[in-house]
Short mmCIF file of C-alpha atoms and ligand atoms in Angstrom, two decimals:
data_model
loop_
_atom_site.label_atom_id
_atom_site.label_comp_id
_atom_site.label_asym_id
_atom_site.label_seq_id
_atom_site.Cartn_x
_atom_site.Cartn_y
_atom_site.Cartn_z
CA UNK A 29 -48.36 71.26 -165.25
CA UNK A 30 -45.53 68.98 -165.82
CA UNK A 31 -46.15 66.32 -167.61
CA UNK A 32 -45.10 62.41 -167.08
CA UNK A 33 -41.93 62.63 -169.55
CA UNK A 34 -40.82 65.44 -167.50
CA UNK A 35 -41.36 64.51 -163.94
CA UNK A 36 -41.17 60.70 -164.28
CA UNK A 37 -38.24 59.27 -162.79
CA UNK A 38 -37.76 55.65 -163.66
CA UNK A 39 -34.71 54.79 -160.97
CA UNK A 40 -36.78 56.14 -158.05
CA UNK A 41 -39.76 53.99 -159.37
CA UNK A 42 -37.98 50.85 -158.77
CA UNK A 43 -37.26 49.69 -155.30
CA UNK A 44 -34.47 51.09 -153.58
CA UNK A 45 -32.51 47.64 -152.77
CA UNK A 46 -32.99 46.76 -156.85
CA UNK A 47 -31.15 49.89 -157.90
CA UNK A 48 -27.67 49.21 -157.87
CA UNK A 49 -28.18 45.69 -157.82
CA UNK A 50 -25.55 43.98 -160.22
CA UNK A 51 -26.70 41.77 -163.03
CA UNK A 52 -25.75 38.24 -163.78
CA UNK A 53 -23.14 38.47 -166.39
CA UNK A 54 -22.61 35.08 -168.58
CA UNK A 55 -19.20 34.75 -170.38
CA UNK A 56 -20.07 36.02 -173.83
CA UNK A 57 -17.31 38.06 -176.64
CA UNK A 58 -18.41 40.93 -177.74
CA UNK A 59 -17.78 39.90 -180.95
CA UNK A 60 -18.96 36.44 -182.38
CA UNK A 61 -16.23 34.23 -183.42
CA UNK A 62 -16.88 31.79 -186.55
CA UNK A 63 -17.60 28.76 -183.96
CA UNK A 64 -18.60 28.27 -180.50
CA UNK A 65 -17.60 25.81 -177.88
CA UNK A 66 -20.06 26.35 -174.78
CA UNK A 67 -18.84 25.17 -171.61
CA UNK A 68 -19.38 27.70 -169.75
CA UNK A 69 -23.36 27.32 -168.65
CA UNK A 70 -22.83 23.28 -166.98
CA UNK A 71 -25.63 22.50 -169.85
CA UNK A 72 -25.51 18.46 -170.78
CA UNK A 73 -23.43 18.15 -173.97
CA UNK A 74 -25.88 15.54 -175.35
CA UNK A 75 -29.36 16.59 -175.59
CA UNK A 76 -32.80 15.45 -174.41
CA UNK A 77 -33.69 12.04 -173.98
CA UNK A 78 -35.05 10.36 -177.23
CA UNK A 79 -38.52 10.09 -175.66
CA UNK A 80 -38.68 13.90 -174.44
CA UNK A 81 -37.36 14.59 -178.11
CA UNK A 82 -40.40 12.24 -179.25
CA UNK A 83 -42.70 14.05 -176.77
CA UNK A 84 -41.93 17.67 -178.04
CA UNK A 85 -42.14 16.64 -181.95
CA UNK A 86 -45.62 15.30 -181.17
CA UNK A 87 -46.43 18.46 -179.30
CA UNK A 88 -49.39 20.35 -180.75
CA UNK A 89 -51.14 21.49 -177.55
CA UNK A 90 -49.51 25.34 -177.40
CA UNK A 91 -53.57 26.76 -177.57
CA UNK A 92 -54.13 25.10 -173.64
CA UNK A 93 -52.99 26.45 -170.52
CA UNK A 94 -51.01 23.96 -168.34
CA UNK A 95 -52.62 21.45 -165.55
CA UNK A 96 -53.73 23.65 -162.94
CA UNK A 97 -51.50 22.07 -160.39
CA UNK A 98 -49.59 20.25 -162.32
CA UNK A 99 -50.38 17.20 -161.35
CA UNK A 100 -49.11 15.21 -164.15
CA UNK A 101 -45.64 16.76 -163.57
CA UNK A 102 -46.10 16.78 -160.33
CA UNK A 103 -47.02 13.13 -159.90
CA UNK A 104 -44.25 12.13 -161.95
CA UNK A 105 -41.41 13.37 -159.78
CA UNK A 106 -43.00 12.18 -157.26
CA UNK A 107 -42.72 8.77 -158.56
CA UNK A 108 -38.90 9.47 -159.00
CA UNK A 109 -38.10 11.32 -155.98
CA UNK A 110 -40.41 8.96 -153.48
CA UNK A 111 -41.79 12.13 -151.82
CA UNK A 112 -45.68 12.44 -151.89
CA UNK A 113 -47.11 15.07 -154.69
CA UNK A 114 -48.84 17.29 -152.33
CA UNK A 115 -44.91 17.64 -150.95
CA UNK A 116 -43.39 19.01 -154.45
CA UNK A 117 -43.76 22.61 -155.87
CA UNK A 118 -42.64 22.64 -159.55
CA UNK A 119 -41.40 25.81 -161.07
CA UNK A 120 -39.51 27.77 -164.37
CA UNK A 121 -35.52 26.02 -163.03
CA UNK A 122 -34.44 25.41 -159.90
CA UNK A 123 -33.98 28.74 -159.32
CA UNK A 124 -37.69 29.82 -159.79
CA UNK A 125 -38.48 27.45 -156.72
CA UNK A 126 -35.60 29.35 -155.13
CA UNK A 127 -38.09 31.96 -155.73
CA UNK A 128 -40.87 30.59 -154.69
CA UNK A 129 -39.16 29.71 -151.55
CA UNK A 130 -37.83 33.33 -151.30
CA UNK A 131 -41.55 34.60 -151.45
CA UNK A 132 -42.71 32.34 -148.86
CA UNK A 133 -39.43 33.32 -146.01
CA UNK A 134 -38.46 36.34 -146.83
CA UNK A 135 -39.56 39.90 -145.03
CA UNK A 136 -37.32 42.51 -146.41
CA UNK A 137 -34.14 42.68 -143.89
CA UNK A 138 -34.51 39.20 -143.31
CA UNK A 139 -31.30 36.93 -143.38
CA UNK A 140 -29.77 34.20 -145.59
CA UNK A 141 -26.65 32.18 -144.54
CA UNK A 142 -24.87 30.69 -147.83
CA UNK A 143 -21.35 29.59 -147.81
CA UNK A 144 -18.88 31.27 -150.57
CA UNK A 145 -17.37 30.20 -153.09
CA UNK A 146 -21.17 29.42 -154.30
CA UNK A 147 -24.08 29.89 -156.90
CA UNK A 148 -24.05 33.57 -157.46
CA UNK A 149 -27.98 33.25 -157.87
CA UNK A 150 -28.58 33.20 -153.98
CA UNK A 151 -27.17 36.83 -153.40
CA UNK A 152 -29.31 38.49 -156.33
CA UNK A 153 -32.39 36.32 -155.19
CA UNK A 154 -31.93 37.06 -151.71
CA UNK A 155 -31.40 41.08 -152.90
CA UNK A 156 -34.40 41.22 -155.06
CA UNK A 157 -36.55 39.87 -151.94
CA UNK A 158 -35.18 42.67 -149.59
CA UNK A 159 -33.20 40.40 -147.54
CA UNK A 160 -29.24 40.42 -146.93
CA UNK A 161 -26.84 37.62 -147.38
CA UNK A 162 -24.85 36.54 -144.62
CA UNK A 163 -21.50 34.36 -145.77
CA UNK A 164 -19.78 31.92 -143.64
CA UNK A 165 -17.74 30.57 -146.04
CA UNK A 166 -16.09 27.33 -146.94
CA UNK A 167 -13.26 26.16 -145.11
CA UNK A 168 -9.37 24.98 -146.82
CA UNK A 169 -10.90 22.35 -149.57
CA UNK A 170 -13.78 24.33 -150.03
CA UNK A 171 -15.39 22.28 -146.78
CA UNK A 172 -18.26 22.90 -144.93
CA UNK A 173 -17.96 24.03 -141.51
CA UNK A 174 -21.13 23.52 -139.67
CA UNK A 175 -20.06 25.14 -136.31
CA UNK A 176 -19.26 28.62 -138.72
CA UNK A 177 -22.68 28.23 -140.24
CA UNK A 178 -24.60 27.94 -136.99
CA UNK A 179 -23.09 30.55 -135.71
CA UNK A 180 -23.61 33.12 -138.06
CA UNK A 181 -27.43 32.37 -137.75
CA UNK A 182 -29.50 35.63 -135.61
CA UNK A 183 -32.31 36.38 -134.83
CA UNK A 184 -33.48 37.33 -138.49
CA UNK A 185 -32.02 34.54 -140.42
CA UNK A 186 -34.93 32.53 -142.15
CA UNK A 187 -32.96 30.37 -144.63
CA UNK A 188 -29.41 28.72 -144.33
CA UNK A 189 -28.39 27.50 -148.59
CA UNK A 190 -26.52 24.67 -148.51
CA UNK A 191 -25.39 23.44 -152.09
CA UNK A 192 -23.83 19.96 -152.61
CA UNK A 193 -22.58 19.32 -154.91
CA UNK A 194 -21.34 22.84 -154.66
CA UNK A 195 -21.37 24.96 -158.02
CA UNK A 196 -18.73 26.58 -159.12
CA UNK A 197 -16.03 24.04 -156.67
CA UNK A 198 -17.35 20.77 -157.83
CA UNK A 199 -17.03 18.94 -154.64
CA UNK A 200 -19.48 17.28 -152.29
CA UNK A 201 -19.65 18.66 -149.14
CA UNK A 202 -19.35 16.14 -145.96
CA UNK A 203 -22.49 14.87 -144.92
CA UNK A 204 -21.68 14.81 -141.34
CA UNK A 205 -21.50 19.24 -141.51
CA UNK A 206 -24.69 18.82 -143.88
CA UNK A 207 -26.72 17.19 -141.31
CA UNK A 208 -25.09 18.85 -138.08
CA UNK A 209 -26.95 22.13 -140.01
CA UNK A 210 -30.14 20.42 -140.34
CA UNK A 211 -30.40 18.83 -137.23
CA UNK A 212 -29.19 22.33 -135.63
CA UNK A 213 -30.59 25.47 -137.35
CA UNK A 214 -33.65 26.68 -136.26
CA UNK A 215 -34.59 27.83 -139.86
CA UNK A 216 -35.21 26.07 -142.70
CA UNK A 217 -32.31 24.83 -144.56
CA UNK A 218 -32.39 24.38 -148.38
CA UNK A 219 -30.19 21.77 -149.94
CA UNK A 220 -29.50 22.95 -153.83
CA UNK A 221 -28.97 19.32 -155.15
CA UNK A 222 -28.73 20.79 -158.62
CA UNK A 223 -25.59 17.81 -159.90
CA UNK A 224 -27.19 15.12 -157.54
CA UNK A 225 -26.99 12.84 -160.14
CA UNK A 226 -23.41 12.89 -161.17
CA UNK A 227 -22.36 12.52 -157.04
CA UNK A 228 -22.85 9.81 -154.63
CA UNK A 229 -25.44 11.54 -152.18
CA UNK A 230 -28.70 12.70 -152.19
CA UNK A 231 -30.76 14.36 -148.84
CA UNK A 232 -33.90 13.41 -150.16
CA UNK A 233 -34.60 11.03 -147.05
CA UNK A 234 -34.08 14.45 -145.03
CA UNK A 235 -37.16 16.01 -146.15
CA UNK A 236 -38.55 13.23 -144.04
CA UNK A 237 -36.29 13.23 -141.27
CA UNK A 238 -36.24 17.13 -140.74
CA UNK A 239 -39.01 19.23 -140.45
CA UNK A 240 -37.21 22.37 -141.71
CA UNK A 241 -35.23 20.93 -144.64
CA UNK A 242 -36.06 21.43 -148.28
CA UNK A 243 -34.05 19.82 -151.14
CA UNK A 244 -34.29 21.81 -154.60
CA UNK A 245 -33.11 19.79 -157.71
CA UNK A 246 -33.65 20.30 -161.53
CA UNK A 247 -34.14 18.53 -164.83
CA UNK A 248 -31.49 21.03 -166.51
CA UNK A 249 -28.43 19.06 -165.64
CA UNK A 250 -28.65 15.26 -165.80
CA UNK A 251 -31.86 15.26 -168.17
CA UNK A 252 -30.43 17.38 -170.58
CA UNK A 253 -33.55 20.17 -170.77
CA UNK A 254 -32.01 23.35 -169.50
CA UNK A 255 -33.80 25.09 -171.87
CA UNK A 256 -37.17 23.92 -171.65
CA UNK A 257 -36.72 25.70 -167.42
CA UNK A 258 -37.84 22.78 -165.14
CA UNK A 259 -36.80 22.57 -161.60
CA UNK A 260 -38.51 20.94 -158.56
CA UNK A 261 -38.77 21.60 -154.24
CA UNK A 262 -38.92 18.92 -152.23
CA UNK A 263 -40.91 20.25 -149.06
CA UNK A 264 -41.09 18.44 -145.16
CA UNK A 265 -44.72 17.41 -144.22
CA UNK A 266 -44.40 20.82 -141.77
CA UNK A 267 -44.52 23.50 -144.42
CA UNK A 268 -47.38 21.47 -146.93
CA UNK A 269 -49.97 23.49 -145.49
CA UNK A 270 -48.32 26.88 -146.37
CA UNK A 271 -47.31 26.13 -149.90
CA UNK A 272 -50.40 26.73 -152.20
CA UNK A 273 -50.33 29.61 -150.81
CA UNK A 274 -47.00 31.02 -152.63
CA UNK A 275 -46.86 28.34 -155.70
CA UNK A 276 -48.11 30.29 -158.37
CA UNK A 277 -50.97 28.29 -160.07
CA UNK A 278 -49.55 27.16 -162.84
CA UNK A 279 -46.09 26.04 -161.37
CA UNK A 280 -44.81 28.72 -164.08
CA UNK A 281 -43.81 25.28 -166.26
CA UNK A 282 -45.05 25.31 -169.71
CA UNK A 283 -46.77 22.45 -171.00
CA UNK A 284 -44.05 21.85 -173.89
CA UNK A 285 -41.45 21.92 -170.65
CA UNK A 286 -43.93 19.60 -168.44
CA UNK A 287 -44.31 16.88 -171.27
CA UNK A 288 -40.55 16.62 -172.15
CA UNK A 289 -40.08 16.16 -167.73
CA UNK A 290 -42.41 13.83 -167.86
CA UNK A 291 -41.15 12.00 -170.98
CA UNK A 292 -37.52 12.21 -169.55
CA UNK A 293 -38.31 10.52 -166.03
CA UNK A 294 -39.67 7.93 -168.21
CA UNK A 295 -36.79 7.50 -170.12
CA UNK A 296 -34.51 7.08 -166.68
CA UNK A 297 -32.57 4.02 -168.11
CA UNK A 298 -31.24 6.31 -171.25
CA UNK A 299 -30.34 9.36 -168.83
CA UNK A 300 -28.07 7.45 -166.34
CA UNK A 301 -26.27 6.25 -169.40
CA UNK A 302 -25.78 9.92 -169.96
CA UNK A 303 -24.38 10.76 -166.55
CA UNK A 304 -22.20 8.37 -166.49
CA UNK A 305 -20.78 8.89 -170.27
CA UNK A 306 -20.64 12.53 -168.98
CA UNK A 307 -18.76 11.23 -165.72
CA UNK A 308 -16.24 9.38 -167.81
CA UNK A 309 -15.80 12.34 -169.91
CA UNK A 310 -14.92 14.74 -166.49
CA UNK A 311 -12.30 12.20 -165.43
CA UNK A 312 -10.95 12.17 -169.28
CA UNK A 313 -11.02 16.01 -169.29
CA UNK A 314 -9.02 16.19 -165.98
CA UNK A 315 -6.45 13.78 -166.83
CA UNK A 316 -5.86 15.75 -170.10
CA UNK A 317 -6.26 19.39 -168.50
CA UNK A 318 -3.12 17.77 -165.88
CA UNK A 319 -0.67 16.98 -168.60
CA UNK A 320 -0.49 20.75 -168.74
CA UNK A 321 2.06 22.49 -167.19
CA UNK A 322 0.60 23.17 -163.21
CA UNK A 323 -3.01 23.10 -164.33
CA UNK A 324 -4.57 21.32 -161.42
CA UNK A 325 -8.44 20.27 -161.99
CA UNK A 326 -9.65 19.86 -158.73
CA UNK A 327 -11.97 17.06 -157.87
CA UNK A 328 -15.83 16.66 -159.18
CA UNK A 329 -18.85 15.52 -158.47
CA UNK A 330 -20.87 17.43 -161.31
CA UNK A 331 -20.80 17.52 -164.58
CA UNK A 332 -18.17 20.43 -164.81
CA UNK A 333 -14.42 21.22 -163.39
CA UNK A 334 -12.97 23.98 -161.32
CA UNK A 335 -9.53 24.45 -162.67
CA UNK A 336 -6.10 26.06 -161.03
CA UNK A 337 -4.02 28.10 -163.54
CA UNK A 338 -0.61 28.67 -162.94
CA UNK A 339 -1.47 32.59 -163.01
CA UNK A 340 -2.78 34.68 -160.67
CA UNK A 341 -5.92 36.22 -162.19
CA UNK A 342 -7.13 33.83 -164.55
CA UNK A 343 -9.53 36.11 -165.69
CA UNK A 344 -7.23 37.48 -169.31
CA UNK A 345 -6.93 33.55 -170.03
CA UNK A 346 -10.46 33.50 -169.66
CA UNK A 347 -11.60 36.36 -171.91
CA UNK A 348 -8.73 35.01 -174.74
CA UNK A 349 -10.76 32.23 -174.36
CA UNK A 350 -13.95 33.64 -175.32
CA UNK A 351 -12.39 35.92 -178.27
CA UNK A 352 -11.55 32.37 -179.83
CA UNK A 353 -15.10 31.31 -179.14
CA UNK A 354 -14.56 28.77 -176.35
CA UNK A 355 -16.96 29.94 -173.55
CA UNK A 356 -15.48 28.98 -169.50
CA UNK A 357 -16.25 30.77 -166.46
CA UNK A 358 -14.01 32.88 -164.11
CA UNK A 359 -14.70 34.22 -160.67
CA UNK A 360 -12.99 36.95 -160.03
CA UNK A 361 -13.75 38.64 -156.51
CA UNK A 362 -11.09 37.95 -154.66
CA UNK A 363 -12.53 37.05 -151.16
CA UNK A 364 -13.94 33.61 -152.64
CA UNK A 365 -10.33 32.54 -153.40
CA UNK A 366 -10.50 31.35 -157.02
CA UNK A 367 -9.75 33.73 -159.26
CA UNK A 368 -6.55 31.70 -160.21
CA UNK A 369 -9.29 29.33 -161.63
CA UNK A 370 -11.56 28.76 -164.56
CA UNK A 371 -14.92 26.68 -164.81
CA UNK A 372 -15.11 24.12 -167.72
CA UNK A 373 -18.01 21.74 -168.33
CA UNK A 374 -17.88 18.92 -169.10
CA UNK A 375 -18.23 18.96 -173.44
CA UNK A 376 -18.31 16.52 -176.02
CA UNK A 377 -14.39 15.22 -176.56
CA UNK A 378 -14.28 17.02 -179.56
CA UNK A 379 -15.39 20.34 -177.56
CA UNK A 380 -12.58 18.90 -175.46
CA UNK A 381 -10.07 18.92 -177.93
CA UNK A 382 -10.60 22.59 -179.12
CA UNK A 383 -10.51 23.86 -175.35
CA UNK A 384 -7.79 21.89 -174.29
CA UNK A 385 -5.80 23.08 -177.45
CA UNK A 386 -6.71 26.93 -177.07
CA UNK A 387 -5.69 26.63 -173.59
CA UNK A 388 -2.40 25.16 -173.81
CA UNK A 389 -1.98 27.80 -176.73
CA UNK A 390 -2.46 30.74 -174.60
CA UNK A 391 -1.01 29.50 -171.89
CA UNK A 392 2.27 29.18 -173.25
CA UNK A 393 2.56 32.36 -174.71
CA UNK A 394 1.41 33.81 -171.47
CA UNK A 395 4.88 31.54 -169.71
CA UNK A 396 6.72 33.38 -173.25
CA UNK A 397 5.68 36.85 -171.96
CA UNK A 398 6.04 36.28 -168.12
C1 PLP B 21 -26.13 25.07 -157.95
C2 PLP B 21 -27.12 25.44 -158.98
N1 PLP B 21 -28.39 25.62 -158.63
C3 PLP B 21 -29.33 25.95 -159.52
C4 PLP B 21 -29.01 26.13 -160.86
C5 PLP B 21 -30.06 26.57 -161.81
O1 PLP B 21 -30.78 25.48 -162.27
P1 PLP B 21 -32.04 25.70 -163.22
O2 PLP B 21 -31.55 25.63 -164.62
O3 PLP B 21 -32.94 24.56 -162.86
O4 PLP B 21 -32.63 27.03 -162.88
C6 PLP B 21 -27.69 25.96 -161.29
C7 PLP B 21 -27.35 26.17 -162.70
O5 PLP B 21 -26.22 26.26 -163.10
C8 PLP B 21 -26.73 25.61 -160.32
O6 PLP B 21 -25.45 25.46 -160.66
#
């Protein structure tokens, strides 16, 4: 008889819609330079907030398993947010929730409506949940165009994504096409409100207006703790009933990552001095970045910029980039229109300096070669 080493065949053993699934690929050189700059991951430049710092050198209790429930957490973003506990599923990032969210919509062939350019984490979410991804894309600007979106719902979509501020375009989308979704779609619509704190609008009060909207937000951006993986869903009174049923029981939040949330939302008054140093920084950034021969950062609400090169792939400027250890996205399918652009978060101004400097560098001897 054969035996396991002969017969086993490890890419049949895997689900069919995983195996060619592509991977998320961050910008990283292949080989390390002597210093980094990272601006390619949207992270806060400055750290936790001195009290979650305070809360995680005091931390001793690694031995217990979290809260079941989290209802510390749970209670405390509740507090912040205004929507009742029993209303909020916690989870590992905002995209965990997306997860969770996933697990409770989802049948495999079911359909999600997103709008390109956007988070590349829908599509591979969507995929690894058996369901297909349906674009109606953004219009000239990068807007929203409800009547598009509605329209592109069938019988099998259960989930329209709508993400505003937008990731990787930086705008916010027009609240009159956000709410013409909500009001319209007979599915739930998410609202990824992952920069809600660097732009003018949140859709909080929707969750309460709508019985089929659900706004997603995280503590990675504004509060600085990207690494310590805590994101939040904000759920309508309709769907309460259904979600212990998919949140797994711990909220998949460590208690290290639970006490520096907690410690942060206390610390509120620190953090929106953060945002808005991080906000001056954006609009310091793009008035640099457009003293460069046609470089054109387009507008933000986030803490990041989407940036037009004059070249037509900016995808070589990117990757000299990296070899000279500044780290910047590029998108570079064609159909979402901005491969002529990079990604740059928003840094520290000396970060700023080196990027701006590296970029100007290459992109003169690129004009030299042209
Ligand atoms: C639009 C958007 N949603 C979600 C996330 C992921 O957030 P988290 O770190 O909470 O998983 C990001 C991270 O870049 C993002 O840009």
């Amino acid at each position: 008889m054969q035996t396991s080493t002969q017969r086993f065949d490890p890419r049949l053993s895997i689900r069919e819609s995983l195996r060619d699934l592509p991977t998320y690929v961050p910008s990283r050189p292949e080989a390390q330079p002597e210093r980094i700059v990272r601006l390619d991951m949207n992270e806060s430049p400055y750290g936790p907030s001195p009290k979650a710092l305070a809360a995680l050198q005091g931390f001793t209790d690694t031995h217990r398993y979290p809260d079941f429930g989290q209802s510390a957490l749970r209670a405390a973003l509740s507090a912040y947010t205004g929507v009742p506990a029993d209303r909020i599923v916690a989870g590992a990032g905002l995209d965990d929730v997306l997860t969770t969210l996933a697990t409770l919509v989802l049948e495999p062939g079911d359909e999600v409506v997103i709008s390109e350019p956007t988070f590349g984490v829908y599509r591979i979410m969507v995929a690894l949940h058996g369901g297909v991804t349906v674009d109606a894309p953004l219009g000239p600007g990068f807007t929203l165009d409800p009547d598009r979106v509605l329209a592109a719902i069938g019988p099998r979509t259960k989930l329209v994504i709508v993400c505003t501020p937008n990731n990787p375009t930086g705008n916010e989308l027009d609240p009159a096409a956000v709410e013409r979704i909500c009001a319209g779609a007979p599915c739930i619509v998410a609202i990824d409100e992952a920069y809600a704190e660097f732009g003018s609008t949140s859709y909080i009060p929707f969750v309460d207006r709508f019985p089929n909207v659900i706004v997603a937000r995280t503590m990675s951006k504004f509060a600085g703790l990207a690494g310590m993986r805590v994101g939040y869903g904000l759920f309508p009174a309709s769907l309460a009933p259904y979600l212990p049923r998919v949140t797994p029981p711990f909220h998949n939040v460590a208690v290290a990552s639970a006490a520096a949330a907690i410690a942060s939302l206390d610390d509120l008054d620190y953090l929106r001095g953060v945002v808005q140093r991080i906000i001056a920084g954006r609009e310091q950034l793009a008035d640099q970045l457009r003293e460069l021969p046609g470089v054109e950062p387009l507008p933000s609400s986030t803490n990041f910029l989407l940036v037009r090169l004059p070249v037509q792939d900016a995808g070589p400027v990117v990757a000299e980039l990296a070899k000279r250890g500044v780290m910047v996205r590029h998108f570079g399918r064609p159909e979402l229109g901005i491969r002529d652009c990079l990604r740059v978060s928003v840094g520290t101004t000396g970060e700023h300096e080196i990027f701006l400097q590296e970029l100007a560098d290459i992109l003169s001897e690129t004009r030299a070669t042209a």
